[in-house]
Amino acid sequence: MACFALVPAAGGGTRMGAALPKQYLPLCGHPLIRHPLATLAAVPAIERVFVVLSPDDGEWDRHEWRDLSDRLSVLRCGGATRAASVANGLAAMAGRVTPEDWVLVHDAARACLSTGHVETLIATLAGDPVGGILALPVADTLKRGAGAEERVAETIPREHLWQAQTPQMFRHGLLAEALAAHPDVTDEAGAVEALGLSPRLVPADATNFKVTFPRDLALAELILESRRKTA
Ligand code: C5P
């Protein structure tokens, strides 16, 4: 069984409030998306990295990808939602993989993914019957807010609560089937869970966060710079 990566990058990133989609915002001198693509392409167990762009993406070709190009395939088949982009990407790569092959779906916006994160996920799930996801055990006390002022309505016990991250690793056939049956999910695991299966939670760390708001760029830059200095 082979491993492939699929990176949905067809979103607009409206919460960033920037003119460019967030996957192209500058981070350490490169478009943000280059960092996770380069990380995935550097993992020997991953045969090929597929990136899903919006059909009307006009930005990708403005950048230089030659150093990654022998490990990277561009699919211009993004959809209206993240789940649709992933489902379209799975369909577009179908001729190049078998239903039993693993696909690691990774958000373009998780810029600080490390090869260690990916290798831990693959090593933990290699023999797993379902697959699983990187995730972070919840450390803070959780409150549910309510009303116009968002006043605390409830404290939620944090035991057994995890924040879902990516990559999310499932077999190509199972994931395509799950997303076709359950397109209204916000992550791949949600679709697999809806089939009645229980994906495994593989502990990761907070550096694998999703760049969502403008202030997140500075934090991502600090993490990548400090890794570069200690490499
Ligand atoms: O917007 P959000 O941060 O949740 O998006 C997560 C990932 O899904 C991003 O990499 C984004 O580019 C991608 N996406 C997509 N197609 C969409 C919406 C989001 O590929 N229609």
Coordinates of C-alpha atoms and ligand atoms in Angstrom, one line a residue:
M1 CA 0.0 0.0 0.0
A2 CA 1.3 3.4 -1.0
C3 CA 0.8 6.8 0.7
F4 CA -0.2 9.9 -1.2
A5 CA -0.9 13.5 0.0
L6 CA -3.9 15.6 -1.0
V7 CA -3.8 19.3 -0.2
P8 CA -7.1 21.2 -0.7
A9 CA -6.1 24.8 -1.5
A10 CA -9.2 26.2 -3.2
G11 CA -10.5 28.4 -0.4
G12 CA -10.7 32.1 -0.3
G13 CA -9.5 32.5 3.3
T14 CA -12.0 35.4 3.9
R15 CA -11.2 35.5 7.6
M16 CA -7.8 36.8 6.8
G17 CA -9.3 39.9 5.2
A18 CA -6.5 40.0 2.6
A19 CA -6.7 40.6 -1.1
L20 CA -4.9 37.3 -1.8
P21 CA -6.3 33.9 -0.7
K22 CA -4.4 33.0 2.5
Q23 CA -2.5 30.1 0.9
Y24 CA -0.6 32.6 -1.1
L25 CA 0.2 35.2 1.6
P26 CA 3.9 35.7 2.1
L27 CA 5.5 33.6 4.9
C28 CA 9.3 33.5 5.4
G29 CA 9.8 34.7 1.8
H30 CA 7.5 32.2 0.1
P31 CA 3.8 31.8 -0.5
L32 CA 2.4 30.1 2.7
I33 CA 1.4 26.9 0.8
R34 CA 4.9 26.2 -0.2
H35 CA 5.9 25.3 3.3
P36 CA 3.4 22.4 3.9
L37 CA 3.9 21.2 0.2
A38 CA 7.7 21.1 0.7
T39 CA 7.3 19.2 4.0
L40 CA 4.9 16.6 2.5
A41 CA 7.2 16.2 -0.6
A42 CA 10.2 15.6 1.7
V43 CA 8.6 12.6 3.4
P44 CA 10.0 9.5 1.7
A45 CA 6.9 7.4 2.4
I46 CA 4.7 9.8 0.4
E47 CA 4.8 8.9 -3.3
R48 CA 3.2 12.1 -4.7
V49 CA 1.6 15.2 -3.4
F50 CA -1.6 16.3 -5.2
V51 CA -2.7 20.0 -4.7
V52 CA -6.3 21.0 -5.4
L53 CA -6.7 24.6 -6.7
S54 CA -9.8 26.5 -7.7
P55 CA -10.4 26.3 -11.5
D56 CA -10.1 30.1 -11.6
D57 CA -6.9 30.3 -9.5
G58 CA -4.7 32.9 -11.1
E59 CA -2.0 33.0 -8.5
W60 CA -0.3 29.5 -8.6
D61 CA 1.4 30.1 -11.9
R62 CA 3.0 33.4 -10.7
H63 CA 5.3 31.3 -8.4
E64 CA 8.2 29.0 -9.0
W65 CA 7.5 25.3 -8.1
R66 CA 10.2 23.6 -10.2
D67 CA 12.1 22.2 -7.2
L68 CA 9.0 20.3 -6.1
S69 CA 7.6 19.5 -9.5
D70 CA 8.7 15.8 -9.7
R71 CA 6.7 15.0 -6.5
L72 CA 3.8 17.4 -7.1
S73 CA 0.6 17.2 -9.3
V74 CA -1.7 20.2 -9.7
L75 CA -5.4 19.5 -9.9
R76 CA -7.6 22.5 -10.9
C77 CA -10.9 21.0 -9.6
G78 CA -11.6 22.8 -6.3
G79 CA -15.3 22.9 -5.2
A80 CA -17.6 25.2 -3.3
T81 CA -16.6 23.7 0.1
R82 CA -13.5 22.1 1.5
A83 CA -15.2 18.7 1.4
A84 CA -16.2 19.2 -2.2
S85 CA -12.6 20.2 -3.1
V86 CA -11.3 17.0 -1.4
A87 CA -13.9 14.8 -3.1
N88 CA -13.1 16.3 -6.5
G89 CA -9.4 15.8 -5.8
L90 CA -9.9 12.1 -4.8
A91 CA -11.9 11.6 -8.1
A92 CA -9.2 13.3 -10.1
M93 CA -6.4 11.2 -8.6
A94 CA -8.3 7.9 -8.9
G95 CA -6.5 6.6 -12.0
R96 CA -3.2 6.9 -10.2
V97 CA -3.9 5.2 -6.9
T98 CA -5.7 2.0 -5.8
P99 CA -8.7 2.1 -3.4
E100 CA -6.4 0.6 -0.7
D101 CA -3.8 3.3 -0.9
W102 CA -3.6 5.8 1.9
V103 CA -4.4 9.4 1.3
L104 CA -3.2 12.1 3.8
V105 CA -5.4 15.1 3.4
H106 CA -3.7 18.3 4.7
D107 CA -5.0 21.9 5.0
A108 CA -2.9 24.2 2.9
A109 CA -3.2 26.7 5.8
R110 CA -1.4 24.4 8.3
A111 CA 1.9 25.9 7.3
C112 CA 4.1 24.6 10.2
L113 CA 3.5 20.9 9.5
S114 CA 6.8 19.1 10.1
T115 CA 8.1 15.9 8.6
G116 CA 8.1 14.5 12.2
H117 CA 4.3 15.1 12.4
V118 CA 3.7 13.2 9.2
E119 CA 6.0 10.3 10.0
T120 CA 4.4 9.8 13.4
L121 CA 0.9 9.7 11.7
I122 CA 2.0 7.2 9.1
A123 CA 3.9 5.0 11.5
T124 CA 1.0 4.9 14.0
L125 CA -1.7 4.2 11.4
A126 CA 0.2 1.8 9.0
G127 CA -1.8 -1.3 10.1
D128 CA -4.9 0.5 11.2
P129 CA -8.3 -0.9 9.8
V130 CA -9.9 2.6 9.7
G131 CA -7.2 5.4 9.6
G132 CA -7.0 8.5 11.7
I133 CA -6.0 12.1 12.2
L134 CA -3.4 14.2 14.0
A135 CA -5.1 16.0 16.9
L136 CA -4.4 18.0 20.0
P137 CA -5.7 17.0 23.5
V138 CA -7.7 20.0 24.8
A139 CA -5.7 21.7 27.6
D140 CA -7.9 24.7 28.5
T141 CA -11.1 24.7 30.4
L142 CA -13.9 25.0 27.9
K143 CA -16.9 27.4 28.2
R144 CA -20.0 27.5 26.0
G145 CA -21.1 31.2 25.4
A146 CA -24.7 32.3 24.8
G147 CA -26.7 35.4 24.1
A148 CA -25.7 38.7 22.5
E149 CA -22.9 39.3 25.0
E150 CA -21.6 35.7 24.8
R151 CA -21.9 35.2 28.6
V152 CA -20.9 31.7 30.0
A153 CA -23.8 29.3 29.8
E154 CA -21.9 26.2 30.6
T155 CA -18.5 24.7 31.5
I156 CA -17.7 21.7 29.4
P157 CA -15.6 18.9 30.9
R158 CA -12.4 18.6 28.7
E159 CA -11.7 14.9 29.4
H160 CA -11.4 13.0 26.1
L161 CA -11.8 16.2 24.0
W162 CA -9.4 16.8 21.2
Q163 CA -8.9 19.5 18.5
A164 CA -8.9 17.9 15.1
Q165 CA -5.9 18.8 12.9
T166 CA -4.6 17.5 9.6
P167 CA -3.2 15.4 7.9
Q168 CA -6.2 13.1 8.1
M169 CA -5.2 9.7 6.8
F170 CA -7.7 7.3 5.2
R171 CA -7.7 4.8 2.4
H172 CA -8.7 6.3 -0.9
G173 CA -11.7 4.1 -1.5
L174 CA -13.2 4.5 2.0
L175 CA -12.7 8.3 2.0
A176 CA -14.3 8.8 -1.5
E177 CA -17.3 6.7 -0.4
A178 CA -17.6 8.5 2.9
L179 CA -17.5 12.0 1.3
A180 CA -20.0 11.0 -1.4
A181 CA -22.4 9.8 1.3
H182 CA -21.8 12.7 3.8
P183 CA -20.7 15.9 1.9
D184 CA -21.8 18.2 4.7
V185 CA -18.7 17.7 7.0
T186 CA -15.9 20.0 8.0
D187 CA -13.2 17.3 8.0
E188 CA -12.6 13.9 6.4
A189 CA -12.9 12.1 9.8
G190 CA -16.4 13.5 10.1
A191 CA -17.5 11.7 6.9
V192 CA -15.8 8.4 8.0
E193 CA -17.4 8.7 11.5
A194 CA -20.8 9.1 9.7
L195 CA -20.3 5.6 8.2
G196 CA -20.1 4.3 11.8
L197 CA -16.3 3.9 12.0
S198 CA -14.0 5.3 14.6
P199 CA -10.8 7.0 13.3
R200 CA -7.8 7.0 15.6
L201 CA -6.6 10.2 17.3
V202 CA -2.9 10.5 17.0
P203 CA -1.4 13.2 19.4
A204 CA 0.3 16.1 17.7
D205 CA 1.3 19.5 19.0
A206 CA 0.2 23.1 18.9
T207 CA 2.7 24.1 16.2
N208 CA 0.5 22.4 13.6
F209 CA -2.1 25.1 13.9
K210 CA -4.2 26.5 11.0
V211 CA -3.3 30.0 9.9
T212 CA -6.7 31.7 10.0
F213 CA -6.4 35.3 11.2
P214 CA -3.7 37.9 10.3
R215 CA -1.9 37.6 13.7
D216 CA -1.3 33.9 13.0
L217 CA 1.2 34.7 10.3
A218 CA 3.7 36.2 12.7
L219 CA 3.4 33.1 14.9
A220 CA 3.9 30.8 12.0
E221 CA 7.0 32.8 10.9
L222 CA 8.5 32.4 14.4
I223 CA 8.0 28.7 14.4
L224 CA 9.5 28.2 10.9
E225 CA 12.4 30.5 11.7
S226 CA 13.3 28.7 14.9
R227 CA 13.1 25.3 13.2
R228 CA 15.4 26.6 10.5
K229 CA 18.0 27.9 13.0
T230 CA 18.0 24.6 14.9
A231 CA 18.1 22.3 11.8
Ligands
C5P1 O1 -11.1 28.0 5.3 P1 -10.4 26.9 6.0 O2 -9.2 27.4 6.7 O3 -11.3 26.1 6.9 O4 -9.9 26.0 4.9 C1 -9.2 24.8 5.1 C2 -8.5 24.3 3.9 O5 -9.5 23.9 2.9 C3 -7.7 25.4 3.2 O6 -6.5 24.8 2.8 C4 -8.5 25.9 2.1 O7 -7.8 26.4 0.9 C5 -9.3 24.6 1.7 N1 -10.5 24.8 1.0 C6 -10.8 24.3 -0.3 N2 -11.9 24.6 -1.0 C7 -12.9 25.3 -0.4 C8 -12.7 25.9 0.9 C9 -11.5 25.6 1.6 O8 -9.9 23.6 -0.8 N3 -14.0 25.6 -1.2

